[in-house]
mmCIF file of C-alpha atoms and ligand atoms in Angstrom:
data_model
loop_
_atom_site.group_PDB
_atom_site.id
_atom_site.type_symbol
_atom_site.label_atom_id
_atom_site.label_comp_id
_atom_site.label_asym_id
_atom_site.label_seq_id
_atom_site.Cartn_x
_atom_site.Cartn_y
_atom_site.Cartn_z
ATOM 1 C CA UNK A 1 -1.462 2.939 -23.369
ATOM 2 C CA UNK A 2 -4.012 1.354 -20.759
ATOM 3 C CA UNK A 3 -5.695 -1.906 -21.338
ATOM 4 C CA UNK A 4 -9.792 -1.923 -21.036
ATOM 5 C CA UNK A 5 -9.359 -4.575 -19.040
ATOM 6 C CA UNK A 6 -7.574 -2.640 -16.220
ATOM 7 C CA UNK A 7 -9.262 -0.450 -13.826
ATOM 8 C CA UNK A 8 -5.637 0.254 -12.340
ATOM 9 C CA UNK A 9 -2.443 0.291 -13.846
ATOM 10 C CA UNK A 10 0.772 0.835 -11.998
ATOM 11 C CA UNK A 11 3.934 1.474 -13.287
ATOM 12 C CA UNK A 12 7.399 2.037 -12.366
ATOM 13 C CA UNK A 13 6.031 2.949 -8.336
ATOM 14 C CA UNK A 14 8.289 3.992 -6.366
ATOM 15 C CA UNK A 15 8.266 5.860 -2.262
ATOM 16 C CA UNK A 16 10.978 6.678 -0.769
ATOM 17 C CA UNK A 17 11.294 8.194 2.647
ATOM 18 C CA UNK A 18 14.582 10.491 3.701
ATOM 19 C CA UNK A 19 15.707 10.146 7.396
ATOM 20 C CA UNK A 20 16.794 13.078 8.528
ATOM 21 C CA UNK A 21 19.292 13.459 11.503
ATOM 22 C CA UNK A 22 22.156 15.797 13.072
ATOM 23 C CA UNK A 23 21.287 19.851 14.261
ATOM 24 C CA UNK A 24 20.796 21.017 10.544
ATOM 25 C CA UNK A 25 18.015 17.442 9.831
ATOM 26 C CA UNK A 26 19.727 16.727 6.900
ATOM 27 C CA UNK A 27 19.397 13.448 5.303
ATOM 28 C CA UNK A 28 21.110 11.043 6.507
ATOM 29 C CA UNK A 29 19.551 8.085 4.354
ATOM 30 C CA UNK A 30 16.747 6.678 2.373
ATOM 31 C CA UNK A 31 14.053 4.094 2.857
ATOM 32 C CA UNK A 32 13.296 2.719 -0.369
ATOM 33 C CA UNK A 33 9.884 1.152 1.224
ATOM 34 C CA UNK A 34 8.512 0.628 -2.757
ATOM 35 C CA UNK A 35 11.217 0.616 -5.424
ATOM 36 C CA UNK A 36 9.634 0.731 -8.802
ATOM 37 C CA UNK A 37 6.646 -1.835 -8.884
ATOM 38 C CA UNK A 38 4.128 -2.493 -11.804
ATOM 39 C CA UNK A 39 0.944 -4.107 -10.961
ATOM 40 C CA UNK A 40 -2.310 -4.308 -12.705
ATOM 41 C CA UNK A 41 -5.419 -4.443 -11.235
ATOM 42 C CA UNK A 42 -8.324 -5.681 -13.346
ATOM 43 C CA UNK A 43 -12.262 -4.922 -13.391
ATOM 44 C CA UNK A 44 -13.788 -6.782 -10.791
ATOM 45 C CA UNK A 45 -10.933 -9.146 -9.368
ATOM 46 C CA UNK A 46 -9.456 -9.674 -5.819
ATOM 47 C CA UNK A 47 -5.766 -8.918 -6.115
ATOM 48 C CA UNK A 48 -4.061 -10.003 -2.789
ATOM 49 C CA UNK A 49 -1.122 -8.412 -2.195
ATOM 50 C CA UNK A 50 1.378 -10.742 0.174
ATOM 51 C CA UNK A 51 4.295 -10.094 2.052
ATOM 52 C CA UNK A 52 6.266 -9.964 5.221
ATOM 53 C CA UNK A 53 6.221 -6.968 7.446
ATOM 54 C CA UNK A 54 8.019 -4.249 6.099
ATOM 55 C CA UNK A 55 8.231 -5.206 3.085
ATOM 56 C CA UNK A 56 6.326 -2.511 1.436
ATOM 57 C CA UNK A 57 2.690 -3.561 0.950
ATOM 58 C CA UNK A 58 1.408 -0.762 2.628
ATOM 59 C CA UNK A 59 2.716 1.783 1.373
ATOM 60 C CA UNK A 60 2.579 0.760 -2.147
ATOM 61 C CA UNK A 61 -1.550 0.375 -1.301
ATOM 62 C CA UNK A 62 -1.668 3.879 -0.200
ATOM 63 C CA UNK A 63 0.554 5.668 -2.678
ATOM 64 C CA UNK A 64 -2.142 3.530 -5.237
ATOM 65 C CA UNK A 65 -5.092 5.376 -3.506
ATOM 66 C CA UNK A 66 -2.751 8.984 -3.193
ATOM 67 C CA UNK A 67 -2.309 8.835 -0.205
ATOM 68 C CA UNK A 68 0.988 9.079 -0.037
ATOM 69 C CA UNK A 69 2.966 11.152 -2.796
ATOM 70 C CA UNK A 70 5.519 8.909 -4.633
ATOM 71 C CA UNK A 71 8.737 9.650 -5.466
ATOM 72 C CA UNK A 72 8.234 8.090 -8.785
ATOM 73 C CA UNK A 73 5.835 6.095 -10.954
ATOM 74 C CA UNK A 74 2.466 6.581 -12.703
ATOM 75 C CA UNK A 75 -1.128 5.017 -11.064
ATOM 76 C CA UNK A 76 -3.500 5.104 -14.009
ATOM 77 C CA UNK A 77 -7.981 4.544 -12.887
ATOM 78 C CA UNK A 78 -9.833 4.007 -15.548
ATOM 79 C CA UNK A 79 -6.701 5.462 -17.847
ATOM 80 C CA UNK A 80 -6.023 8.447 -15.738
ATOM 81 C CA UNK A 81 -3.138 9.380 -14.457
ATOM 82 C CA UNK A 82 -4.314 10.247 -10.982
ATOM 83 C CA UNK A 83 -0.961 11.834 -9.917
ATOM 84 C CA UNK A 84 -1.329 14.619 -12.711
ATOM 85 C CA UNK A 85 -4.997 15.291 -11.222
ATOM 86 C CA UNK A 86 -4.774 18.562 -8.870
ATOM 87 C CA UNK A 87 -5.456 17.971 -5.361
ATOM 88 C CA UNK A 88 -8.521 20.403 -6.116
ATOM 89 C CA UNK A 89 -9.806 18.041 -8.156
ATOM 90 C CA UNK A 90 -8.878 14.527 -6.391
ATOM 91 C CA UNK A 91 -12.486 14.527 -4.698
ATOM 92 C CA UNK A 92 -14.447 12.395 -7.318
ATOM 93 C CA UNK A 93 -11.626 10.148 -7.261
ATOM 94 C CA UNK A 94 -11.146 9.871 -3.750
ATOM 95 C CA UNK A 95 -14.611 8.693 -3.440
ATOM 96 C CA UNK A 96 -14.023 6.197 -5.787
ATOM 97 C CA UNK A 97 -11.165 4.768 -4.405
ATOM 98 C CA UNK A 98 -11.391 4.143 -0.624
ATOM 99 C CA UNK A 99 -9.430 2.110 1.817
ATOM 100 C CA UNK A 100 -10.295 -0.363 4.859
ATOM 101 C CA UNK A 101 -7.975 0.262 7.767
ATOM 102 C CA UNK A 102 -6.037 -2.914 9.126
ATOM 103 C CA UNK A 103 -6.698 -1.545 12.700
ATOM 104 C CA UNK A 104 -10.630 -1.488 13.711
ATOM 105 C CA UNK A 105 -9.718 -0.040 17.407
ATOM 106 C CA UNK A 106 -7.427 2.561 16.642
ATOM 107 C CA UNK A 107 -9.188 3.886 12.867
ATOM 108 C CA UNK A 108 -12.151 4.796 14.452
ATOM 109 C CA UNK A 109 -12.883 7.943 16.714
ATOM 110 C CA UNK A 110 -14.179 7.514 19.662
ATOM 111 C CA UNK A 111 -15.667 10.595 20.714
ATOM 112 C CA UNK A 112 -18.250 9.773 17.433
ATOM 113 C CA UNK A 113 -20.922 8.093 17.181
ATOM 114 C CA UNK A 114 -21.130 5.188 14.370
ATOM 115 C CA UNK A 115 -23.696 7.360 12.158
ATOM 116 C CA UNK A 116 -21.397 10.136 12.137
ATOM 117 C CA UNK A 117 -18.303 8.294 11.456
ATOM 118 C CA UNK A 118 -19.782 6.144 8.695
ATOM 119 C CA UNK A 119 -21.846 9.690 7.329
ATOM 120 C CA UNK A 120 -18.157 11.823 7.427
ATOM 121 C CA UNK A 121 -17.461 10.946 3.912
ATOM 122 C CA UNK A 122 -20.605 12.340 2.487
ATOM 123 C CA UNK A 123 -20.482 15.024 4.282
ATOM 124 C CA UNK A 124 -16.819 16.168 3.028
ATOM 125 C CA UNK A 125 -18.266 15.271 -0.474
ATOM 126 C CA UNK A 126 -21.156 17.478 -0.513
ATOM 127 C CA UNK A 127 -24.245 16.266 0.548
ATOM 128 C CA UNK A 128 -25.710 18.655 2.599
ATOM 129 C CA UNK A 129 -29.185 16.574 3.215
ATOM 130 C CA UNK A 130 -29.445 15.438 6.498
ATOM 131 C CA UNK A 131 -31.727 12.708 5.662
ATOM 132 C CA UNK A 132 -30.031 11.146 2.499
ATOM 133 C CA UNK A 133 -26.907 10.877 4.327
ATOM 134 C CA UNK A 134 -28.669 9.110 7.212
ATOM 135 C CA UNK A 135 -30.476 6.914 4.722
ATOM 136 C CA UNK A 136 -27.087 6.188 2.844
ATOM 137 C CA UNK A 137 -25.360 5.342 6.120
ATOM 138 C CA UNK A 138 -28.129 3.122 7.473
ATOM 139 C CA UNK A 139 -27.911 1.321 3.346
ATOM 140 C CA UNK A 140 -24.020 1.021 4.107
ATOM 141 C CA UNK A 141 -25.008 -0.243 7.566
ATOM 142 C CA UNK A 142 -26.984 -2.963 6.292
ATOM 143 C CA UNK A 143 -24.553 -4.380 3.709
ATOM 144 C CA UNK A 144 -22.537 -4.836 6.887
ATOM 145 C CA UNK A 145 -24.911 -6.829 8.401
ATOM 146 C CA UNK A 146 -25.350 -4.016 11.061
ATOM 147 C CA UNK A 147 -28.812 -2.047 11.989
ATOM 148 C CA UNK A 148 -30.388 1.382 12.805
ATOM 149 C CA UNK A 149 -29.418 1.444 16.430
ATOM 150 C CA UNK A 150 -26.235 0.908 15.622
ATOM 151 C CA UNK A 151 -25.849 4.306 14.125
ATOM 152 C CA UNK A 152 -26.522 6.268 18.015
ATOM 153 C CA UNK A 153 -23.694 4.148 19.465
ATOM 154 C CA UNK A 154 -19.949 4.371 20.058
ATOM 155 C CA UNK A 155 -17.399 2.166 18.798
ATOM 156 C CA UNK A 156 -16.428 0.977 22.179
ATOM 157 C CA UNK A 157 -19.649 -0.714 22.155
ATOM 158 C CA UNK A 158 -18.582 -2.806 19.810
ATOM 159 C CA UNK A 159 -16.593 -6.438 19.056
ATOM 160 C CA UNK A 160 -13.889 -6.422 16.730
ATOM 161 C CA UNK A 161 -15.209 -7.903 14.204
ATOM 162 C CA UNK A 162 -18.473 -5.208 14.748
ATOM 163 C CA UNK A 163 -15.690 -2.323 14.300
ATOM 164 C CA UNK A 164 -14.524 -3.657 11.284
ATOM 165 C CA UNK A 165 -17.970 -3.933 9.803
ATOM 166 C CA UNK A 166 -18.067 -0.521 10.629
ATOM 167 C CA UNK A 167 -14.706 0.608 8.773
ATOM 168 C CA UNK A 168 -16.178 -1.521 5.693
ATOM 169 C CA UNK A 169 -19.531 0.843 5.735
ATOM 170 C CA UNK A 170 -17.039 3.710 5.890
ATOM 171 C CA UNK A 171 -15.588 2.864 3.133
ATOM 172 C CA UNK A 172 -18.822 1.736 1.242
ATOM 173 C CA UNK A 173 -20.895 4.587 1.725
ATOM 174 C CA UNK A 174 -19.564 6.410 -0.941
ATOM 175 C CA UNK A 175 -20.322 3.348 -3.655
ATOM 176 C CA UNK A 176 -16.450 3.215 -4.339
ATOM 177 C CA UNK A 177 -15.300 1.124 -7.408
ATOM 178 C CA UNK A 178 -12.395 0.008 -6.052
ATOM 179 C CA UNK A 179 -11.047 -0.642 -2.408
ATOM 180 C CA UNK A 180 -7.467 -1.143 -1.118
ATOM 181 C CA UNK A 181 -8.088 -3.720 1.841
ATOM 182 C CA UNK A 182 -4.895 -3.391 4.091
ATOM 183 C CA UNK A 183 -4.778 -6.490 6.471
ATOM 184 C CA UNK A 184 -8.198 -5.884 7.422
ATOM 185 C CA UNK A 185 -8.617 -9.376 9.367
ATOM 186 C CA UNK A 186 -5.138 -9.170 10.846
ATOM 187 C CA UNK A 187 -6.078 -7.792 14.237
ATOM 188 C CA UNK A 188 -8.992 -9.941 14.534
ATOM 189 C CA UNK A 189 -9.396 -13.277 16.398
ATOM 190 C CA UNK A 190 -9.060 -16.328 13.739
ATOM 191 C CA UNK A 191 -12.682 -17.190 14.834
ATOM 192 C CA UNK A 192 -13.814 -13.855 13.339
ATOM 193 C CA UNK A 193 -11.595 -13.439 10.361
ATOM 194 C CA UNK A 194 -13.453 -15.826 8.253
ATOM 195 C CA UNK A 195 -16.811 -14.062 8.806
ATOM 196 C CA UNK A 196 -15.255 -10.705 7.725
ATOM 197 C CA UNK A 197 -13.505 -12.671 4.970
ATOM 198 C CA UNK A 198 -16.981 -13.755 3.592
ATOM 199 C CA UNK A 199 -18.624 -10.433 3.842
ATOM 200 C CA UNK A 200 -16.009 -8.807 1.975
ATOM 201 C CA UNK A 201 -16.321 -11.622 -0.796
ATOM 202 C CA UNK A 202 -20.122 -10.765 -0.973
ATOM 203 C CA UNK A 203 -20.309 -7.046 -1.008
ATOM 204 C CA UNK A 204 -17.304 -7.400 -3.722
ATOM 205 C CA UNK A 205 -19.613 -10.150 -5.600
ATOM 206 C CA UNK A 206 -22.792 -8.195 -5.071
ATOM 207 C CA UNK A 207 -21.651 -4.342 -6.012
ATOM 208 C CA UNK A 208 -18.964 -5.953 -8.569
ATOM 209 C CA UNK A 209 -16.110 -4.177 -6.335
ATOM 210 C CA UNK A 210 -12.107 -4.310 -7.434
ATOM 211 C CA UNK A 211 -10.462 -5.271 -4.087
ATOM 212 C CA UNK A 212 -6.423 -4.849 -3.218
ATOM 213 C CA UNK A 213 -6.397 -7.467 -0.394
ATOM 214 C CA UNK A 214 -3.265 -6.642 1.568
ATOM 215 C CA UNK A 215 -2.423 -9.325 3.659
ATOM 216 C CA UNK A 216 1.163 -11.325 5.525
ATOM 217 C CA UNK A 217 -0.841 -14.634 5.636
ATOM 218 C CA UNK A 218 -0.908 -17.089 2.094
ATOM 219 C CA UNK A 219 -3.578 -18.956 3.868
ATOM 220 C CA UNK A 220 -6.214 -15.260 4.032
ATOM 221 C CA UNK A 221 -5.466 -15.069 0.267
ATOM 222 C CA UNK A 222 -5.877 -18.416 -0.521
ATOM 223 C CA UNK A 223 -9.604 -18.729 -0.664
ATOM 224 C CA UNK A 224 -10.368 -14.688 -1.579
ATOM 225 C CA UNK A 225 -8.668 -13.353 -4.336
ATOM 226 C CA UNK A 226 -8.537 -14.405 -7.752
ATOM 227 C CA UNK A 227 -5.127 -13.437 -8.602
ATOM 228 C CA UNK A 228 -2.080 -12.841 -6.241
ATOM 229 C CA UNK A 229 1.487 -10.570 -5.997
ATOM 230 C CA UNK A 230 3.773 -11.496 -4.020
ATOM 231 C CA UNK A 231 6.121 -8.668 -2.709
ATOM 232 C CA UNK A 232 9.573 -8.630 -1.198
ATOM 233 C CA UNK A 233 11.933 -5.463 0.130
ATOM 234 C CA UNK A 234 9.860 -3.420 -1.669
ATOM 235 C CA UNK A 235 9.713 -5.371 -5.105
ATOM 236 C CA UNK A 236 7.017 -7.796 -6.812
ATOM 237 C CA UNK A 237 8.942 -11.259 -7.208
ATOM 238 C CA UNK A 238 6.121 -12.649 -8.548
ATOM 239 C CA UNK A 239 2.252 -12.495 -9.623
ATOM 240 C CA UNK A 240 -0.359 -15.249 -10.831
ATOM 241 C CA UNK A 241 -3.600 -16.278 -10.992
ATOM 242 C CA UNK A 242 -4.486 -18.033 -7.693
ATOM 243 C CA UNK A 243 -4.904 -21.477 -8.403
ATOM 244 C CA UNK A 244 -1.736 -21.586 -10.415
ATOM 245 C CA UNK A 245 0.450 -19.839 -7.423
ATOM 246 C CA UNK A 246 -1.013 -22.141 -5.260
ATOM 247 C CA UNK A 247 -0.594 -25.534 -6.825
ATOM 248 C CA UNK A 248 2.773 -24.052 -8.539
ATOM 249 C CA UNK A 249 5.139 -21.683 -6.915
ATOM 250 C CA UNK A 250 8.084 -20.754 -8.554
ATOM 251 C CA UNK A 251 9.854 -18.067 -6.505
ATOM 252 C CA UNK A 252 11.488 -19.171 -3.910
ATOM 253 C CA UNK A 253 10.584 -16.859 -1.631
ATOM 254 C CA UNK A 254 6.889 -17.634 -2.440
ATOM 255 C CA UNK A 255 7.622 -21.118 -1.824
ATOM 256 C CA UNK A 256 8.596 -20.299 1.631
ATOM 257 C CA UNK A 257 5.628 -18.570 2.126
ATOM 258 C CA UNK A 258 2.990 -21.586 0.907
ATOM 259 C CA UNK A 259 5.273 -24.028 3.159
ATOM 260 C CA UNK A 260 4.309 -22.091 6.815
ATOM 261 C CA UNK A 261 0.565 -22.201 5.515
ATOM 262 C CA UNK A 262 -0.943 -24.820 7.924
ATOM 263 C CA UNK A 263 -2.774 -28.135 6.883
ATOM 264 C CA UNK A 264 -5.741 -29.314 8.630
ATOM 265 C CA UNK A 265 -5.343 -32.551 8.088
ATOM 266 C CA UNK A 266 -2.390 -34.284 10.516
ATOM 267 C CA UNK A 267 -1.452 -36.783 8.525
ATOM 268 C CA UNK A 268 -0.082 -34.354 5.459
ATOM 269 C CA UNK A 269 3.002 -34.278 6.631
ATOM 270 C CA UNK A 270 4.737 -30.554 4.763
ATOM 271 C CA UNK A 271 8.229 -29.525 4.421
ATOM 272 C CA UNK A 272 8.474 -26.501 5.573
ATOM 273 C CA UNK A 273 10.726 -23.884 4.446
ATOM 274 C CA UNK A 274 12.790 -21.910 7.362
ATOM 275 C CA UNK A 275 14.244 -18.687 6.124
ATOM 276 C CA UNK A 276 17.277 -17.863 7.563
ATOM 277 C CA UNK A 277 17.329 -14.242 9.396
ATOM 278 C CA UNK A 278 15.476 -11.438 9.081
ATOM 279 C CA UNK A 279 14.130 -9.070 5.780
ATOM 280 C CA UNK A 280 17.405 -6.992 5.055
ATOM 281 C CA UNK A 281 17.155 -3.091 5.746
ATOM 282 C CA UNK A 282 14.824 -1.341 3.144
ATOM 283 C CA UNK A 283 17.283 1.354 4.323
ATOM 284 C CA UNK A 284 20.520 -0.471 2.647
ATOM 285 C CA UNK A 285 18.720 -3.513 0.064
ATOM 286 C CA UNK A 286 21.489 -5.893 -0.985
ATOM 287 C CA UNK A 287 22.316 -5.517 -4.224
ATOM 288 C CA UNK A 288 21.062 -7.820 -7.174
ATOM 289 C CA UNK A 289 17.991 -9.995 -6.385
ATOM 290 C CA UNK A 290 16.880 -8.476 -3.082
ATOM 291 C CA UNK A 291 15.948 -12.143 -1.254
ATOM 292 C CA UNK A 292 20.009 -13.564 -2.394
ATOM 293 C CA UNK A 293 21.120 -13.462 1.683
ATOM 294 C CA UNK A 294 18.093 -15.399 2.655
ATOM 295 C CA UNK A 295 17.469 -17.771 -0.185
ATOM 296 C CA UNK A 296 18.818 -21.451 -0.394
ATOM 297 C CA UNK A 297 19.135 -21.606 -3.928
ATOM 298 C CA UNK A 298 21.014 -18.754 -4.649
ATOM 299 C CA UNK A 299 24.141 -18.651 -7.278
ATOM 300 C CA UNK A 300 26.697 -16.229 -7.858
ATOM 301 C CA UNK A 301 24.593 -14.354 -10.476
ATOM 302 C CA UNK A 302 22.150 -13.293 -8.029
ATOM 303 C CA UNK A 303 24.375 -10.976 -5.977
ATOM 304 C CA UNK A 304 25.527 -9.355 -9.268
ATOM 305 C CA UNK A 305 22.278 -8.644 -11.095
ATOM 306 C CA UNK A 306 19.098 -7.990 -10.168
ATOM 307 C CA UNK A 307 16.204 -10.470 -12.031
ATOM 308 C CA UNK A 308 13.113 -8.832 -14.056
ATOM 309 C CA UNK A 309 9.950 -9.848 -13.674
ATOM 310 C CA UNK A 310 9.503 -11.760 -16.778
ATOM 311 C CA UNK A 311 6.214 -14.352 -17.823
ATOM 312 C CA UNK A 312 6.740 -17.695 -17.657
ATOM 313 C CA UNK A 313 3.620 -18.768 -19.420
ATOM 314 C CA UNK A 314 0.419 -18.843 -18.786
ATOM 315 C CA UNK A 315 0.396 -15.354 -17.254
ATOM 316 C CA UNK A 316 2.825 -16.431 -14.309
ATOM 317 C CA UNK A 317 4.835 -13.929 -13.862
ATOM 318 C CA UNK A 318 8.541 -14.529 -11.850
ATOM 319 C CA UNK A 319 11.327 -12.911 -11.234
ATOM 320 C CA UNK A 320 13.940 -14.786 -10.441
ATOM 321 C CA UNK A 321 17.407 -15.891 -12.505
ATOM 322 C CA UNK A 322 16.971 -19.566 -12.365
ATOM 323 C CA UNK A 323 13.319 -19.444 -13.617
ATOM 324 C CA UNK A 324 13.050 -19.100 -17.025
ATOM 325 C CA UNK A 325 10.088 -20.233 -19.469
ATOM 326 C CA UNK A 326 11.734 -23.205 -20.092
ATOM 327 C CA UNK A 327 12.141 -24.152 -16.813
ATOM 328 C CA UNK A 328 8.761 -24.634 -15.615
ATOM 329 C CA UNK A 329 7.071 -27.254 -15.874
HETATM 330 FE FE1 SF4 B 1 17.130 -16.917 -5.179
HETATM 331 FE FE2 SF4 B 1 18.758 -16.073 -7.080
HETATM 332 FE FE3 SF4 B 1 16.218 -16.513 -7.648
HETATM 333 FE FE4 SF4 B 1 16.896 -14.444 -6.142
HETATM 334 S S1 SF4 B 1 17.412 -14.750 -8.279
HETATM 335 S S2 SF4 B 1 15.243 -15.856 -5.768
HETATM 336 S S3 SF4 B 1 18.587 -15.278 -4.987
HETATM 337 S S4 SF4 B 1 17.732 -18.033 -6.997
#
């Protein structure tokens, strides 16, 4: 069943990765970098997508656009099933569903120029005219806030925050529906992040875009997206709409999270949550709830079982044992 209100549905996603070793390369373990997550993704939204390193963000954003193969789990657009679509057929999907690179230095070639690499898409999907792919990169150009010229240079010429405008038109200049976003301020300077922020805010205002907004900073969320999921060793521990995640956290994992975001003003004083060690091996995951060797509030149940995500009202969704409906106020 797939709700209207959906333009992606995820269920039960999982991608695992063998490591091979020895002579023969057999396996010798498995990375369970995304271990069975369901996430919806609704018409027109911002869904940020937060985590540590490692934990599986990622991957889970490009087994959603295909990718990556999963090892289990069904990615419905618009109601399809876009794992049981051929790989014959994936084009019309593929230009639906595009992705912004975290990198701007390293996602761009370049031996091309900027026309060519923003005009590669249409070319691979069939249009042959010369001109109406130069007029729909210089269009995609624009929305970027970059001009003509720009299209006969390389992207050395460029800032970072110029390269990442130019990943954006990459992506746009197929007039996607939906876009995974994966860190794509992370490698810029803090100076330039909110500029690239705001673009992507009005190009997903203006062409009423679904954004994934993958990002390891609450603080880039925090004024973007309209809902958030928070993800841990490969799991969602917890998704809600922003303002209630912000002004109510229940996991505490989440919690530790909101405590490192900075406050402008100095005289806020903010308790801030240190978590003790490092993310556990998505190699070997402890067993039960997945965060019970870093988190202070853990009992004996946690070790033992592992929680579901469950709502808690008011579409705040938790997993954790010791946060039940009741218990939130
Ligand atoms: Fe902590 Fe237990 Fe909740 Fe996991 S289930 S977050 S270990 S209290």
């Amino acid at each position: 069943m797939t709700d209207t209100e959906n333009l992606l549905e995820v269920r039960g996603l999982k991608v695992y990765f063998d490591i091979k070793g020895g002579i023969l390369k057999r396996t010798v373990g498995v990375v369970q970098a995304v271990d069975g997550i369901d996430l919806d993704i609704k018409h027109g939204e911002i869904l940020g997508l937060v985590g540590e390193s490692g934990c599986g963000k990622t991957t889970a954003g490009r087994a959603i656009l295909r990718l990556l193969e999963p090892t289990a789990g069904v990615v419905r657009y618009n109601g399809q099933n876009i794992y049981e679509v051929r790989h014959a057929e994936m084009k019309p999907y593929r230009a639906r569903m595009q992705i912004v690179f975290q990198d701007p230095y390293s996602s761009l070639d370049p031996r091309s120029k900027v026309g060519d690499i923003v005009g590669e898409g249409l070319r691979v999907h069939g249009v042959t005219d010369r001109n109406e792919r130069q007029q729909r990169v210089l269009e995609a150009l624009r929305m970027v806030g970059l001009q003509e010229h720009h299209m006969r240079r390389f992207p050395h010429e460029f800032s970072g925050g110029q390269r990442q405008r130019i990943g954006i038109a990459r992506a746009l200049v197929l007039n996607p529906k939906f876009i995974v976003c994966d860190e794509p301020v992370s490698a810029l300077d803090v100076s330039i992040q909110s500029q690239v922020l705001n673009l992507l805010k009005d190009l997903q205002q203006s062409l009423n875009l679904t954004l994934l907004f993958i990002a390891h900073d609450m603080s880039v969320v925090e004024h973007l997206c309209n809902r958030v999921a928070v993800m841990y060793l490969g799991k969602i521990v917890e998704v809600a709409e922003r303002e209630e995640l912000f002004s109510n956290p229940q996991h505490p994992y989440t919690q530790a999270l909101m405590s490192a975001i900075p406050v402008a003003n100095p005289k806020i004083k903010k308790d801030r949550i240190i978590l003790q060690g490092d993310p556990p091996s998505p190699l070997n995951p402890p067993p039960g709830c997945r965060f019970h060797t870093r988190c202070l509030e853990a009992v004996d149940i946690c070790s033992q079982e592992e929680p579901e995500l469950i709502d808690l009202g008011n579409n705040h969704l938790c997993a954790c044992h010791l946060r039940q409906p009741d218990t939130v106020s």
